[in-house]
Coordinates of C-alpha atoms in Angstrom, one line a residue:
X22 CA 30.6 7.7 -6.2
X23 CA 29.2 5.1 -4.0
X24 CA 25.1 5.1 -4.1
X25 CA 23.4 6.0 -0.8
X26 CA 21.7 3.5 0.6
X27 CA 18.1 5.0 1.1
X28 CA 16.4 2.3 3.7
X29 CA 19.5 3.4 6.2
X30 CA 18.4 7.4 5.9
X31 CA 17.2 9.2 9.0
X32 CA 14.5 11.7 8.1
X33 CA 13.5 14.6 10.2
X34 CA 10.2 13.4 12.3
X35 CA 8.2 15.8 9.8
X36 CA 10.4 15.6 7.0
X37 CA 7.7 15.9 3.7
X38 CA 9.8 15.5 -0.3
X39 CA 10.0 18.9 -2.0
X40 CA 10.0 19.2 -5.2
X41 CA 13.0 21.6 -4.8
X42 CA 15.0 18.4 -4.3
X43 CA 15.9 16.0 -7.1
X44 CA 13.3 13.4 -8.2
X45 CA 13.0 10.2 -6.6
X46 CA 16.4 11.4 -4.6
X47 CA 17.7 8.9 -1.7
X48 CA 15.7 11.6 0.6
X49 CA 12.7 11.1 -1.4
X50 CA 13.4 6.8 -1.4
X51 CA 13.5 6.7 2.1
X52 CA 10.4 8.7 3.1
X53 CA 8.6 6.8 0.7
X54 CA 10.4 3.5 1.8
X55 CA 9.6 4.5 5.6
X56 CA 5.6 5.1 4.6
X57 CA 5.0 1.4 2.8
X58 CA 6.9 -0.2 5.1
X59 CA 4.6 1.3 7.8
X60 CA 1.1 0.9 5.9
X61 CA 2.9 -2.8 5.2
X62 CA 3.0 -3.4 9.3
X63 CA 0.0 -2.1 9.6
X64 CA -1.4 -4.4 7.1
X65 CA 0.2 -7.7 8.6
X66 CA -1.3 -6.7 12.0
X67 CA -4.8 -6.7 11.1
X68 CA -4.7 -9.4 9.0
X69 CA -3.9 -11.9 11.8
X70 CA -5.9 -9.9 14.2
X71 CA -8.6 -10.8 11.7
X72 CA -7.7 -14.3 10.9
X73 CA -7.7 -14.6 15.0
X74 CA -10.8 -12.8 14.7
X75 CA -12.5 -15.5 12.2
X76 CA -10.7 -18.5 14.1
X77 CA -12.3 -17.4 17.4
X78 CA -15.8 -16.9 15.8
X79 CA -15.6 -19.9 13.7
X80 CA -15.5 -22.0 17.4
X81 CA -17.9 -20.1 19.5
X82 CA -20.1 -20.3 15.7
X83 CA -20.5 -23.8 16.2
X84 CA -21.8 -23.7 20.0
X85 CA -24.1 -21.1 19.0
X86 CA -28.1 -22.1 20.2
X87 CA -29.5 -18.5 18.5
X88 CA -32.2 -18.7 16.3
X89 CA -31.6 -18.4 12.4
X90 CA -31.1 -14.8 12.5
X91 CA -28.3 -14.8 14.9
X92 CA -26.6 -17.3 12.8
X93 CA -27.1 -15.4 9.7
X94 CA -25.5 -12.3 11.4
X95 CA -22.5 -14.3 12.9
X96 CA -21.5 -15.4 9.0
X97 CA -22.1 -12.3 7.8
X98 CA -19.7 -11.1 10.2
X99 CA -17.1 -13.5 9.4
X100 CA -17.5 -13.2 5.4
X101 CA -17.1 -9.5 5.8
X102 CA -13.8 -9.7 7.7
X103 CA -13.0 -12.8 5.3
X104 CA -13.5 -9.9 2.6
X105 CA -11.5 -7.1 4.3
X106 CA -8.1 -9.4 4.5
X107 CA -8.5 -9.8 0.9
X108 CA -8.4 -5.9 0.3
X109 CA -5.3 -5.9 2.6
X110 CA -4.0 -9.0 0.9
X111 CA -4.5 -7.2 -2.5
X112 CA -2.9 -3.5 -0.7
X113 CA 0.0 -5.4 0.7
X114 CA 0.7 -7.1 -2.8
X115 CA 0.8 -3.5 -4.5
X116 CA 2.6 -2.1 -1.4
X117 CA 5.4 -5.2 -2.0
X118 CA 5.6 -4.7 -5.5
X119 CA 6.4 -0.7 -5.0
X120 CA 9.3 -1.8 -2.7
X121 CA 10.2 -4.0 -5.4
X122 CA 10.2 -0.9 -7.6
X123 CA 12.5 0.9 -5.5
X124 CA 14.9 -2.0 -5.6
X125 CA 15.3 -1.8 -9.5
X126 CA 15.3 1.9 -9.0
X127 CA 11.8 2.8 -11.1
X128 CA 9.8 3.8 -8.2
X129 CA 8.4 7.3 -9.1
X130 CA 8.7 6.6 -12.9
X131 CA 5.5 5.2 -15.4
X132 CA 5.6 1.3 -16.2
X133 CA 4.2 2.2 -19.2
X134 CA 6.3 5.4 -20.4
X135 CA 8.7 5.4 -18.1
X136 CA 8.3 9.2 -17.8
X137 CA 8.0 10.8 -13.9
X138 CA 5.3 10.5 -12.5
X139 CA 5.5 13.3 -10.2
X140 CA 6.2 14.0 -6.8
X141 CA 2.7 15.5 -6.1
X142 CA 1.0 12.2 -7.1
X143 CA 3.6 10.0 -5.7
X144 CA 2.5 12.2 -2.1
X145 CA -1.3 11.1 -2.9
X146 CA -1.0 8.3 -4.1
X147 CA 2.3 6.4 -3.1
X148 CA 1.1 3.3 -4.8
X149 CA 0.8 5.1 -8.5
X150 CA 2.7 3.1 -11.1
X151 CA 0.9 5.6 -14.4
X152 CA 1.0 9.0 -14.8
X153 CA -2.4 11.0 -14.6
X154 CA -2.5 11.3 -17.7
X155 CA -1.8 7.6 -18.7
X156 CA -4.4 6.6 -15.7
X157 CA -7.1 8.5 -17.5
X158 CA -6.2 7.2 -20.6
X159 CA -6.0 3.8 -18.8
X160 CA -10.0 4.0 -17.2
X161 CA -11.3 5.5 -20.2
X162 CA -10.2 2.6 -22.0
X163 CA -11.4 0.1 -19.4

């Protein structure tokens, strides 16, 4: 039996897993596939809206005649977008490696155990690579 290919699926506009369905079925692959792929656009579009962002400030920064409080408030500016692409940087690396899960087919399932995760969690957090119970186990330790 040939394996469906789950990035080539069309979903019902409000199509939502069930748990009625098989686990981490190609339904379930391509809904989640659909969602990162989304957040992952997202992502890539604010980032160079905000390296624009930063670029444009950086030259109108250095023809800037305010006192040192403006100054101070332009950088501030700038390190705090500088620190929001990070975040995205550091989303977009966990989105990527989740799309690199479902490649090798262990999306949905524990790095650690290997057990299910479960679809509730995998519908809050799509990026969840522990079960709850491991993640506890995982913060308590940390």
């Amino acid at each position: 039996m040939a394996k469906i290919n789950y990035k080539n699926i069309e979903l019902a506009p409000k199509y939502t897993p069930k748990k009625s369905e098989p686990y981490m079925c190609p339904e379930h692959l391509a809904y989640f596939y659909q969602l990162l792929n989304a957040q992952k656009e997202e992502i890539l579009q604010q980032s160079a809206s905000a390296l624009n962002s930063v670029s444009a400030k950086n030259k109108t920064n250095s023809t800037i005649t305010g006192d040192d409080s403006d100054i101070a408030v332009a950088e501030q500016e700038t390190s705090m977008t500088l620190r929001m692409a990070e975040r995205d940087n550091k989303l977009l690396a966990k989105i990527n490696a989740a799309l690199d899960r479902m490649e090798n087919g262990t999306f949905g399932y524990s790095v650690i155990s290997g057990d299910e995760i479960g679809l509730s969690r995998m519908l809050a957090r799509p990026l969840a690579t522990m079960t709850i119970e491991e993640q506890e186990e995982h913060e308590k330790r940390q």
